Amino acid sequence: MRKSMVEASLRQALNAYNSTNRMHYPLKGHHVSNLEAVEYYLSKAIPYLPNHLGLALTIANMQSFRGEITKALHSYHDCLATARSDTERSKALTYLTVWYHYEGKHLRVEHCLKELRHISYKDETNVRALLKIIVTILSAPKLPEEKAAVLPPNSVVPYLEPSARHAIIALGYMLNDDGSMAPLLIQRLELTLQLAYRHTDSLIIVTGGLAKQGKTESQQMKGWLIDHGIKPERIIEEDQATNTIDNAKLSLALLKQHKIQSATLISASIHVHRSHILFETLQRDIDFHPIKFNHLAVKDGLSNCSVPTGQIRRNCYIDALRGFGLPAFNCEPLVQI
């Protein structure tokens, strides 16, 4: 009975986490955010799994996702206090380091890094590298599309050294129910087209495997580019991914396969920095000379800030941790990056 109750609570928590009903999730006769529902269902399981660190970390993650950073930091500290191994302590310290960095509490950051060093010099080095990626990308302003449009024909891509092995990566966006492309996705393709005409030797990767009416994002994107004059042999489809992390992993494999040395990510103004962070973080795991990435943001009106602020900035830190290999939902046997 106890086992079935725990399994039911964990399954309900995962269902809530994956729900598209973000703000009006039904719970005990009320409507809450889906993340609050996740925390509620996991809290029901904690008395039966008091030593399950992943469950406690997942609750802390939900708090950080909601922007309750002070509460989340207390929860991560509780996880550190109850950790039973160096591996568990290292994991809790990694979360604490990254979120103290988000808060700008640099003395706390250095204290956590010092504690990490006592456990593993390698872990400390890796977390410092993660923080460097975050700082570098979040300080790089988005280059709006009008700047991309006026690049001289033989100029290099912004922020990159000249390279014959360059790729343009157009990140997908969910299709309409009838299989057509949403205006936000067409905007990305229009910017991709401008850059492709300016850099005629660059390969183009279109991403996205979610299908509507038998058509995937990447198929629709490729067809649009061909219709607008791009040769089919320049276009590579990544047609398996169903989320941004899979986009990055599968695209990195394609970049390695085609010996790409530098790449430009094209996405929404609220999405491009976090995508850049994912690509940079995930490429730690590929056996290949590091690829130089930059990004271009579509002028879509979704963000008027040149660098991420507020929830957009917080999402960048969340994705940095996910790209680092720390699942957002980590309640074994139910684990989801």
Short mmCIF file of N, CA and C in Angstrom, two decimals, residues 75-229:
data_model
loop_
_atom_site.label_atom_id
_atom_site.label_comp_id
_atom_site.label_asym_id
_atom_site.label_seq_id
_atom_site.Cartn_x
_atom_site.Cartn_y
_atom_site.Cartn_z
N SER A 75 16.13 25.42 1.17
CA SER A 75 15.89 24.00 0.87
C SER A 75 17.15 23.31 0.40
N TYR A 76 17.95 23.98 -0.44
CA TYR A 76 19.22 23.38 -0.88
C TYR A 76 20.16 23.19 0.32
N HIS A 77 20.16 24.14 1.27
CA HIS A 77 20.98 23.97 2.47
C HIS A 77 20.51 22.77 3.28
N ASP A 78 19.21 22.56 3.37
CA ASP A 78 18.69 21.37 4.07
C ASP A 78 19.17 20.10 3.37
N CYS A 79 19.19 20.14 2.05
CA CYS A 79 19.69 18.98 1.29
C CYS A 79 21.16 18.73 1.60
N LEU A 80 21.93 19.81 1.68
CA LEU A 80 23.35 19.66 2.00
C LEU A 80 23.53 19.05 3.39
N ALA A 81 22.71 19.49 4.34
CA ALA A 81 22.84 19.00 5.72
C ALA A 81 22.48 17.52 5.84
N THR A 82 21.61 17.04 4.97
CA THR A 82 21.17 15.64 5.06
C THR A 82 21.87 14.73 4.05
N ALA A 83 22.75 15.30 3.23
CA ALA A 83 23.45 14.50 2.22
C ALA A 83 24.29 13.43 2.91
N ARG A 84 24.32 12.25 2.31
CA ARG A 84 24.97 11.10 2.95
C ARG A 84 26.25 10.66 2.26
N SER A 85 26.63 11.35 1.21
CA SER A 85 27.85 10.97 0.49
C SER A 85 28.46 12.22 -0.13
N ASP A 86 29.72 12.09 -0.55
CA ASP A 86 30.37 13.22 -1.23
C ASP A 86 29.65 13.58 -2.52
N THR A 87 29.14 12.58 -3.21
CA THR A 87 28.41 12.85 -4.45
C THR A 87 27.18 13.70 -4.18
N GLU A 88 26.43 13.35 -3.13
CA GLU A 88 25.24 14.12 -2.78
C GLU A 88 25.61 15.51 -2.29
N ARG A 89 26.67 15.62 -1.50
CA ARG A 89 27.09 16.95 -1.03
C ARG A 89 27.54 17.83 -2.18
N SER A 90 28.25 17.24 -3.14
CA SER A 90 28.70 18.00 -4.31
C SER A 90 27.51 18.52 -5.11
N LYS A 91 26.49 17.70 -5.24
CA LYS A 91 25.30 18.11 -6.00
C LYS A 91 24.60 19.28 -5.32
N ALA A 92 24.41 19.17 -4.00
CA ALA A 92 23.75 20.26 -3.27
C ALA A 92 24.59 21.54 -3.32
N LEU A 93 25.89 21.42 -3.20
CA LEU A 93 26.76 22.59 -3.25
C LEU A 93 26.76 23.24 -4.63
N THR A 94 26.60 22.44 -5.67
CA THR A 94 26.53 23.00 -7.02
C THR A 94 25.29 23.89 -7.16
N TYR A 95 24.16 23.39 -6.70
CA TYR A 95 22.94 24.21 -6.73
C TYR A 95 23.13 25.49 -5.92
N LEU A 96 23.68 25.37 -4.72
CA LEU A 96 23.87 26.54 -3.87
C LEU A 96 24.79 27.56 -4.54
N THR A 97 25.88 27.07 -5.13
CA THR A 97 26.83 27.97 -5.79
C THR A 97 26.16 28.76 -6.91
N VAL A 98 25.42 28.05 -7.75
CA VAL A 98 24.81 28.70 -8.92
C VAL A 98 23.74 29.70 -8.50
N TRP A 99 22.90 29.35 -7.52
CA TRP A 99 21.83 30.27 -7.13
C TRP A 99 22.35 31.44 -6.28
N TYR A 100 23.41 31.22 -5.51
CA TYR A 100 24.03 32.37 -4.84
C TYR A 100 24.66 33.31 -5.88
N HIS A 101 25.19 32.73 -6.94
CA HIS A 101 25.72 33.55 -8.03
C HIS A 101 24.60 34.36 -8.67
N TYR A 102 23.48 33.74 -8.90
CA TYR A 102 22.31 34.43 -9.44
C TYR A 102 21.94 35.63 -8.56
N GLU A 103 22.00 35.43 -7.25
CA GLU A 103 21.65 36.48 -6.29
C GLU A 103 22.75 37.53 -6.14
N GLY A 104 23.93 37.29 -6.75
CA GLY A 104 25.04 38.24 -6.64
C GLY A 104 25.75 38.18 -5.30
N LYS A 105 25.60 37.07 -4.58
CA LYS A 105 26.23 36.92 -3.27
C LYS A 105 27.57 36.19 -3.44
N HIS A 106 28.56 36.96 -3.84
CA HIS A 106 29.82 36.36 -4.29
C HIS A 106 30.65 35.76 -3.15
N LEU A 107 30.52 36.29 -1.94
CA LEU A 107 31.23 35.67 -0.82
C LEU A 107 30.66 34.28 -0.55
N ARG A 108 29.35 34.15 -0.65
CA ARG A 108 28.71 32.84 -0.49
C ARG A 108 29.14 31.89 -1.61
N VAL A 109 29.24 32.43 -2.81
CA VAL A 109 29.68 31.62 -3.95
C VAL A 109 31.06 31.04 -3.67
N GLU A 110 31.98 31.89 -3.24
CA GLU A 110 33.34 31.43 -3.00
C GLU A 110 33.40 30.44 -1.85
N HIS A 111 32.55 30.63 -0.83
CA HIS A 111 32.50 29.68 0.29
C HIS A 111 32.06 28.31 -0.21
N CYS A 112 31.02 28.28 -1.05
CA CYS A 112 30.53 27.00 -1.58
C CYS A 112 31.58 26.34 -2.48
N LEU A 113 32.27 27.15 -3.28
CA LEU A 113 33.31 26.60 -4.15
C LEU A 113 34.46 26.02 -3.32
N LYS A 114 34.76 26.67 -2.21
CA LYS A 114 35.80 26.15 -1.32
C LYS A 114 35.38 24.80 -0.75
N GLU A 115 34.12 24.70 -0.35
CA GLU A 115 33.60 23.43 0.16
C GLU A 115 33.64 22.35 -0.94
N LEU A 116 33.32 22.74 -2.16
CA LEU A 116 33.39 21.81 -3.28
C LEU A 116 34.81 21.30 -3.49
N ARG A 117 35.77 22.21 -3.35
CA ARG A 117 37.17 21.84 -3.56
C ARG A 117 37.60 20.77 -2.56
N HIS A 118 37.07 20.84 -1.34
CA HIS A 118 37.41 19.83 -0.33
C HIS A 118 36.89 18.45 -0.74
N ILE A 119 35.79 18.45 -1.48
CA ILE A 119 35.22 17.18 -1.93
C ILE A 119 35.91 16.69 -3.19
N SER A 120 36.04 17.61 -4.17
CA SER A 120 36.60 17.23 -5.46
C SER A 120 37.09 18.47 -6.19
N TYR A 121 38.38 18.51 -6.47
CA TYR A 121 38.93 19.63 -7.24
C TYR A 121 38.29 19.69 -8.62
N LYS A 122 38.02 18.53 -9.20
CA LYS A 122 37.39 18.48 -10.52
C LYS A 122 36.00 19.09 -10.49
N ASP A 123 35.21 18.77 -9.45
CA ASP A 123 33.87 19.33 -9.34
C ASP A 123 33.93 20.85 -9.22
N GLU A 124 34.85 21.34 -8.41
CA GLU A 124 34.98 22.80 -8.27
C GLU A 124 35.35 23.44 -9.60
N THR A 125 36.29 22.84 -10.30
CA THR A 125 36.73 23.38 -11.60
C THR A 125 35.57 23.42 -12.59
N ASN A 126 34.78 22.35 -12.61
CA ASN A 126 33.65 22.29 -13.54
C ASN A 126 32.59 23.34 -13.22
N VAL A 127 32.32 23.55 -11.94
CA VAL A 127 31.32 24.55 -11.57
C VAL A 127 31.82 25.96 -11.87
N ARG A 128 33.11 26.20 -11.64
CA ARG A 128 33.67 27.51 -12.01
C ARG A 128 33.54 27.74 -13.52
N ALA A 129 33.77 26.69 -14.29
CA ALA A 129 33.62 26.81 -15.75
C ALA A 129 32.17 27.12 -16.12
N LEU A 130 31.23 26.50 -15.42
CA LEU A 130 29.82 26.77 -15.66
C LEU A 130 29.49 28.23 -15.38
N LEU A 131 29.97 28.75 -14.27
CA LEU A 131 29.72 30.15 -13.93
C LEU A 131 30.32 31.08 -14.98
N LYS A 132 31.47 30.72 -15.49
CA LYS A 132 32.11 31.54 -16.53
C LYS A 132 31.26 31.59 -17.79
N ILE A 133 30.68 30.44 -18.16
CA ILE A 133 29.80 30.39 -19.33
C ILE A 133 28.61 31.33 -19.11
N ILE A 134 28.00 31.25 -17.94
CA ILE A 134 26.83 32.07 -17.64
C ILE A 134 27.18 33.55 -17.73
N VAL A 135 28.28 33.95 -17.09
CA VAL A 135 28.66 35.36 -17.08
C VAL A 135 28.95 35.86 -18.49
N THR A 136 29.69 35.07 -19.25
CA THR A 136 30.07 35.48 -20.60
C THR A 136 28.85 35.68 -21.49
N ILE A 137 27.92 34.74 -21.46
CA ILE A 137 26.77 34.81 -22.35
C ILE A 137 25.75 35.86 -21.90
N LEU A 138 25.54 35.98 -20.60
CA LEU A 138 24.56 36.95 -20.13
C LEU A 138 25.05 38.39 -20.28
N SER A 139 26.35 38.56 -20.47
CA SER A 139 26.87 39.91 -20.67
C SER A 139 26.96 40.28 -22.14
N ALA A 140 26.65 39.31 -23.03
CA ALA A 140 26.70 39.57 -24.47
C ALA A 140 25.32 40.01 -24.94
N PRO A 141 25.18 41.25 -25.41
CA PRO A 141 23.86 41.71 -25.84
C PRO A 141 23.38 40.97 -27.08
N LYS A 142 22.06 40.83 -27.16
CA LYS A 142 21.48 40.26 -28.37
C LYS A 142 21.80 41.17 -29.55
N LEU A 143 22.10 40.60 -30.68
CA LEU A 143 22.29 41.39 -31.89
C LEU A 143 20.98 41.36 -32.66
N PRO A 144 20.26 42.50 -32.73
CA PRO A 144 18.96 42.48 -33.37
C PRO A 144 19.06 42.29 -34.87
N GLU A 145 17.94 41.92 -35.47
CA GLU A 145 17.98 41.47 -36.87
C GLU A 145 18.38 42.58 -37.83
N GLU A 146 18.09 43.86 -37.50
CA GLU A 146 18.47 44.89 -38.46
C GLU A 146 19.99 45.00 -38.57
N LYS A 147 20.72 44.66 -37.50
CA LYS A 147 22.18 44.65 -37.56
C LYS A 147 22.66 43.48 -38.43
N ALA A 148 22.00 42.35 -38.30
CA ALA A 148 22.39 41.19 -39.11
C ALA A 148 22.13 41.46 -40.59
N ALA A 149 21.08 42.23 -40.87
CA ALA A 149 20.69 42.46 -42.25
C ALA A 149 21.69 43.34 -43.00
N VAL A 150 22.44 44.17 -42.27
CA VAL A 150 23.34 45.10 -42.95
C VAL A 150 24.80 44.64 -42.93
N LEU A 151 25.01 43.39 -42.57
CA LEU A 151 26.38 42.87 -42.60
C LEU A 151 26.90 42.89 -44.02
N PRO A 152 28.11 43.39 -44.25
CA PRO A 152 28.68 43.33 -45.60
C PRO A 152 28.77 41.88 -46.07
N PRO A 153 28.64 41.64 -47.37
CA PRO A 153 28.58 40.27 -47.88
C PRO A 153 29.76 39.39 -47.45
N ASN A 154 30.93 39.95 -47.32
CA ASN A 154 32.10 39.12 -47.01
C ASN A 154 32.54 39.25 -45.56
N SER A 155 31.70 39.86 -44.74
CA SER A 155 32.10 40.04 -43.34
C SER A 155 31.96 38.73 -42.58
N VAL A 156 32.66 38.67 -41.46
CA VAL A 156 32.52 37.49 -40.61
C VAL A 156 31.26 37.65 -39.77
N VAL A 157 30.79 36.53 -39.25
CA VAL A 157 29.64 36.57 -38.36
C VAL A 157 30.04 37.32 -37.10
N PRO A 158 29.18 38.13 -36.51
CA PRO A 158 29.55 38.91 -35.32
C PRO A 158 30.15 38.05 -34.22
N TYR A 159 31.21 38.55 -33.61
CA TYR A 159 31.89 37.93 -32.47
C TYR A 159 32.71 36.70 -32.84
N LEU A 160 32.77 36.32 -34.10
CA LEU A 160 33.47 35.10 -34.47
C LEU A 160 34.65 35.39 -35.39
N GLU A 161 35.65 34.55 -35.29
CA GLU A 161 36.77 34.63 -36.21
C GLU A 161 36.35 34.06 -37.57
N PRO A 162 36.99 34.49 -38.66
CA PRO A 162 36.66 33.92 -39.98
C PRO A 162 36.82 32.41 -39.98
N SER A 163 35.89 31.73 -40.58
CA SER A 163 35.95 30.27 -40.61
C SER A 163 35.15 29.75 -41.78
N ALA A 164 35.74 28.80 -42.51
CA ALA A 164 35.03 28.19 -43.62
C ALA A 164 34.02 27.15 -43.13
N ARG A 165 34.12 26.75 -41.86
CA ARG A 165 33.23 25.73 -41.33
C ARG A 165 32.28 26.37 -40.32
N HIS A 166 31.36 27.15 -40.84
CA HIS A 166 30.39 27.85 -40.01
C HIS A 166 28.99 27.31 -40.28
N ALA A 167 28.16 27.31 -39.24
CA ALA A 167 26.78 26.86 -39.40
C ALA A 167 25.83 27.87 -38.77
N ILE A 168 24.67 27.98 -39.36
CA ILE A 168 23.58 28.78 -38.82
C ILE A 168 22.56 27.79 -38.27
N ILE A 169 22.20 27.93 -37.00
CA ILE A 169 21.26 27.01 -36.38
C ILE A 169 19.97 27.75 -36.07
N ALA A 170 18.92 27.43 -36.80
CA ALA A 170 17.61 28.03 -36.57
C ALA A 170 16.81 27.11 -35.65
N LEU A 171 16.55 27.58 -34.45
CA LEU A 171 15.85 26.76 -33.47
C LEU A 171 14.35 26.78 -33.72
N GLY A 172 13.74 25.61 -33.62
CA GLY A 172 12.33 25.46 -33.97
C GLY A 172 11.37 26.06 -32.95
N TYR A 173 10.10 26.05 -33.33
CA TYR A 173 9.02 26.56 -32.49
C TYR A 173 7.77 25.76 -32.86
N MET A 174 6.94 25.50 -31.87
CA MET A 174 5.79 24.62 -32.07
C MET A 174 4.91 25.08 -33.25
N LEU A 175 4.55 24.10 -34.09
CA LEU A 175 3.68 24.38 -35.23
C LEU A 175 2.24 24.61 -34.77
N ASN A 176 1.49 25.26 -35.62
CA ASN A 176 0.05 25.38 -35.38
C ASN A 176 -0.61 24.01 -35.50
N ASP A 177 -1.82 23.89 -35.00
CA ASP A 177 -2.52 22.60 -35.01
C ASP A 177 -2.70 22.04 -36.42
N ASP A 178 -2.77 22.93 -37.41
CA ASP A 178 -2.95 22.46 -38.79
C ASP A 178 -1.63 22.14 -39.49
N GLY A 179 -0.52 22.22 -38.73
CA GLY A 179 0.79 21.91 -39.30
C GLY A 179 1.50 23.10 -39.92
N SER A 180 0.86 24.25 -39.94
CA SER A 180 1.50 25.45 -40.48
C SER A 180 2.43 26.08 -39.45
N MET A 181 3.28 26.97 -39.90
CA MET A 181 4.25 27.61 -39.01
C MET A 181 3.67 28.88 -38.39
N ALA A 182 3.93 29.06 -37.11
CA ALA A 182 3.49 30.26 -36.41
C ALA A 182 4.35 31.45 -36.86
N PRO A 183 3.81 32.66 -36.76
CA PRO A 183 4.58 33.85 -37.14
C PRO A 183 5.93 33.95 -36.44
N LEU A 184 5.99 33.52 -35.17
CA LEU A 184 7.26 33.59 -34.44
C LEU A 184 8.33 32.71 -35.09
N LEU A 185 7.93 31.57 -35.63
CA LEU A 185 8.89 30.70 -36.30
C LEU A 185 9.30 31.28 -37.65
N ILE A 186 8.36 31.85 -38.36
CA ILE A 186 8.69 32.47 -39.65
C ILE A 186 9.66 33.62 -39.45
N GLN A 187 9.52 34.37 -38.36
CA GLN A 187 10.47 35.44 -38.07
C GLN A 187 11.90 34.89 -37.93
N ARG A 188 12.03 33.74 -37.29
CA ARG A 188 13.37 33.13 -37.15
C ARG A 188 13.92 32.74 -38.52
N LEU A 189 13.05 32.24 -39.38
CA LEU A 189 13.49 31.85 -40.71
C LEU A 189 13.87 33.06 -41.55
N GLU A 190 13.17 34.15 -41.39
CA GLU A 190 13.51 35.36 -42.14
C GLU A 190 14.89 35.87 -41.74
N LEU A 191 15.20 35.80 -40.46
CA LEU A 191 16.54 36.19 -40.00
C LEU A 191 17.59 35.20 -40.49
N THR A 192 17.25 33.90 -40.46
CA THR A 192 18.15 32.87 -40.98
C THR A 192 18.45 33.12 -42.45
N LEU A 193 17.44 33.48 -43.21
CA LEU A 193 17.59 33.73 -44.64
C LEU A 193 18.54 34.90 -44.89
N GLN A 194 18.38 35.97 -44.13
CA GLN A 194 19.26 37.12 -44.27
C GLN A 194 20.72 36.73 -44.04
N LEU A 195 20.94 35.97 -42.99
CA LEU A 195 22.30 35.57 -42.67
C LEU A 195 22.85 34.59 -43.70
N ALA A 196 22.00 33.70 -44.17
CA ALA A 196 22.42 32.71 -45.18
C ALA A 196 22.85 33.38 -46.47
N TYR A 197 22.17 34.44 -46.88
CA TYR A 197 22.54 35.17 -48.09
C TYR A 197 23.84 35.94 -47.90
N ARG A 198 24.10 36.36 -46.69
CA ARG A 198 25.35 37.09 -46.41
C ARG A 198 26.53 36.15 -46.28
N HIS A 199 26.29 34.93 -45.85
CA HIS A 199 27.37 33.96 -45.60
C HIS A 199 27.05 32.70 -46.39
N THR A 200 27.40 32.72 -47.65
CA THR A 200 26.95 31.69 -48.58
C THR A 200 27.62 30.34 -48.39
N ASP A 201 28.71 30.28 -47.62
CA ASP A 201 29.37 29.00 -47.38
C ASP A 201 28.86 28.31 -46.11
N SER A 202 28.03 28.99 -45.35
CA SER A 202 27.56 28.43 -44.08
C SER A 202 26.49 27.37 -44.31
N LEU A 203 26.63 26.27 -43.57
CA LEU A 203 25.55 25.28 -43.53
C LEU A 203 24.41 25.83 -42.67
N ILE A 204 23.23 25.28 -42.86
CA ILE A 204 22.07 25.69 -42.09
C ILE A 204 21.46 24.47 -41.43
N ILE A 205 21.30 24.51 -40.12
CA ILE A 205 20.64 23.43 -39.39
C ILE A 205 19.29 23.93 -38.92
N VAL A 206 18.23 23.22 -39.27
CA VAL A 206 16.89 23.55 -38.79
C VAL A 206 16.48 22.46 -37.80
N THR A 207 15.91 22.86 -36.68
CA THR A 207 15.70 21.91 -35.59
C THR A 207 14.22 21.79 -35.22
N GLY A 208 13.87 20.61 -34.73
CA GLY A 208 12.54 20.40 -34.17
C GLY A 208 11.84 19.19 -34.72
N GLY A 209 11.49 18.25 -33.81
CA GLY A 209 10.85 17.02 -34.24
C GLY A 209 9.39 16.88 -33.87
N LEU A 210 8.84 17.88 -33.18
CA LEU A 210 7.42 17.81 -32.82
C LEU A 210 6.56 17.94 -34.09
N ALA A 211 5.67 16.99 -34.27
CA ALA A 211 4.88 16.95 -35.51
C ALA A 211 3.44 17.38 -35.27
N LYS A 212 2.90 18.07 -36.24
CA LYS A 212 1.48 18.40 -36.30
C LYS A 212 1.00 18.08 -37.72
N GLN A 213 -0.06 17.30 -37.80
CA GLN A 213 -0.60 16.89 -39.10
C GLN A 213 0.47 16.20 -39.96
N GLY A 214 1.32 15.41 -39.30
CA GLY A 214 2.34 14.66 -40.02
C GLY A 214 3.54 15.46 -40.47
N LYS A 215 3.65 16.71 -40.04
CA LYS A 215 4.76 17.57 -40.44
C LYS A 215 5.54 18.02 -39.21
N THR A 216 6.86 17.90 -39.29
CA THR A 216 7.69 18.35 -38.18
C THR A 216 8.11 19.81 -38.40
N GLU A 217 8.56 20.42 -37.31
CA GLU A 217 9.07 21.79 -37.40
C GLU A 217 10.20 21.88 -38.43
N SER A 218 11.15 20.95 -38.34
CA SER A 218 12.31 21.02 -39.22
C SER A 218 11.91 20.85 -40.69
N GLN A 219 10.93 19.98 -40.97
CA GLN A 219 10.48 19.81 -42.35
C GLN A 219 9.87 21.10 -42.90
N GLN A 220 9.04 21.72 -42.10
CA GLN A 220 8.41 22.97 -42.53
C GLN A 220 9.45 24.08 -42.71
N MET A 221 10.42 24.13 -41.81
CA MET A 221 11.45 25.15 -41.90
C MET A 221 12.31 24.97 -43.15
N LYS A 222 12.69 23.72 -43.40
CA LYS A 222 13.50 23.43 -44.59
C LYS A 222 12.74 23.80 -45.86
N GLY A 223 11.46 23.42 -45.92
CA GLY A 223 10.67 23.73 -47.09
C GLY A 223 10.57 25.23 -47.33
N TRP A 224 10.39 26.00 -46.27
CA TRP A 224 10.29 27.46 -46.39
C TRP A 224 11.59 28.05 -46.93
N LEU A 225 12.72 27.59 -46.42
CA LEU A 225 14.01 28.12 -46.87
C LEU A 225 14.26 27.77 -48.34
N ILE A 226 13.90 26.55 -48.73
CA ILE A 226 14.06 26.17 -50.14
C ILE A 226 13.17 27.04 -51.03
N ASP A 227 11.95 27.27 -50.59
CA ASP A 227 11.03 28.12 -51.35
C ASP A 227 11.56 29.54 -51.50
N HIS A 228 12.45 29.93 -50.59
CA HIS A 228 13.00 31.29 -50.63
C HIS A 228 14.44 31.31 -51.16
N GLY A 229 14.80 30.28 -51.90
CA GLY A 229 16.02 30.34 -52.66
C GLY A 229 17.25 29.67 -52.09
#
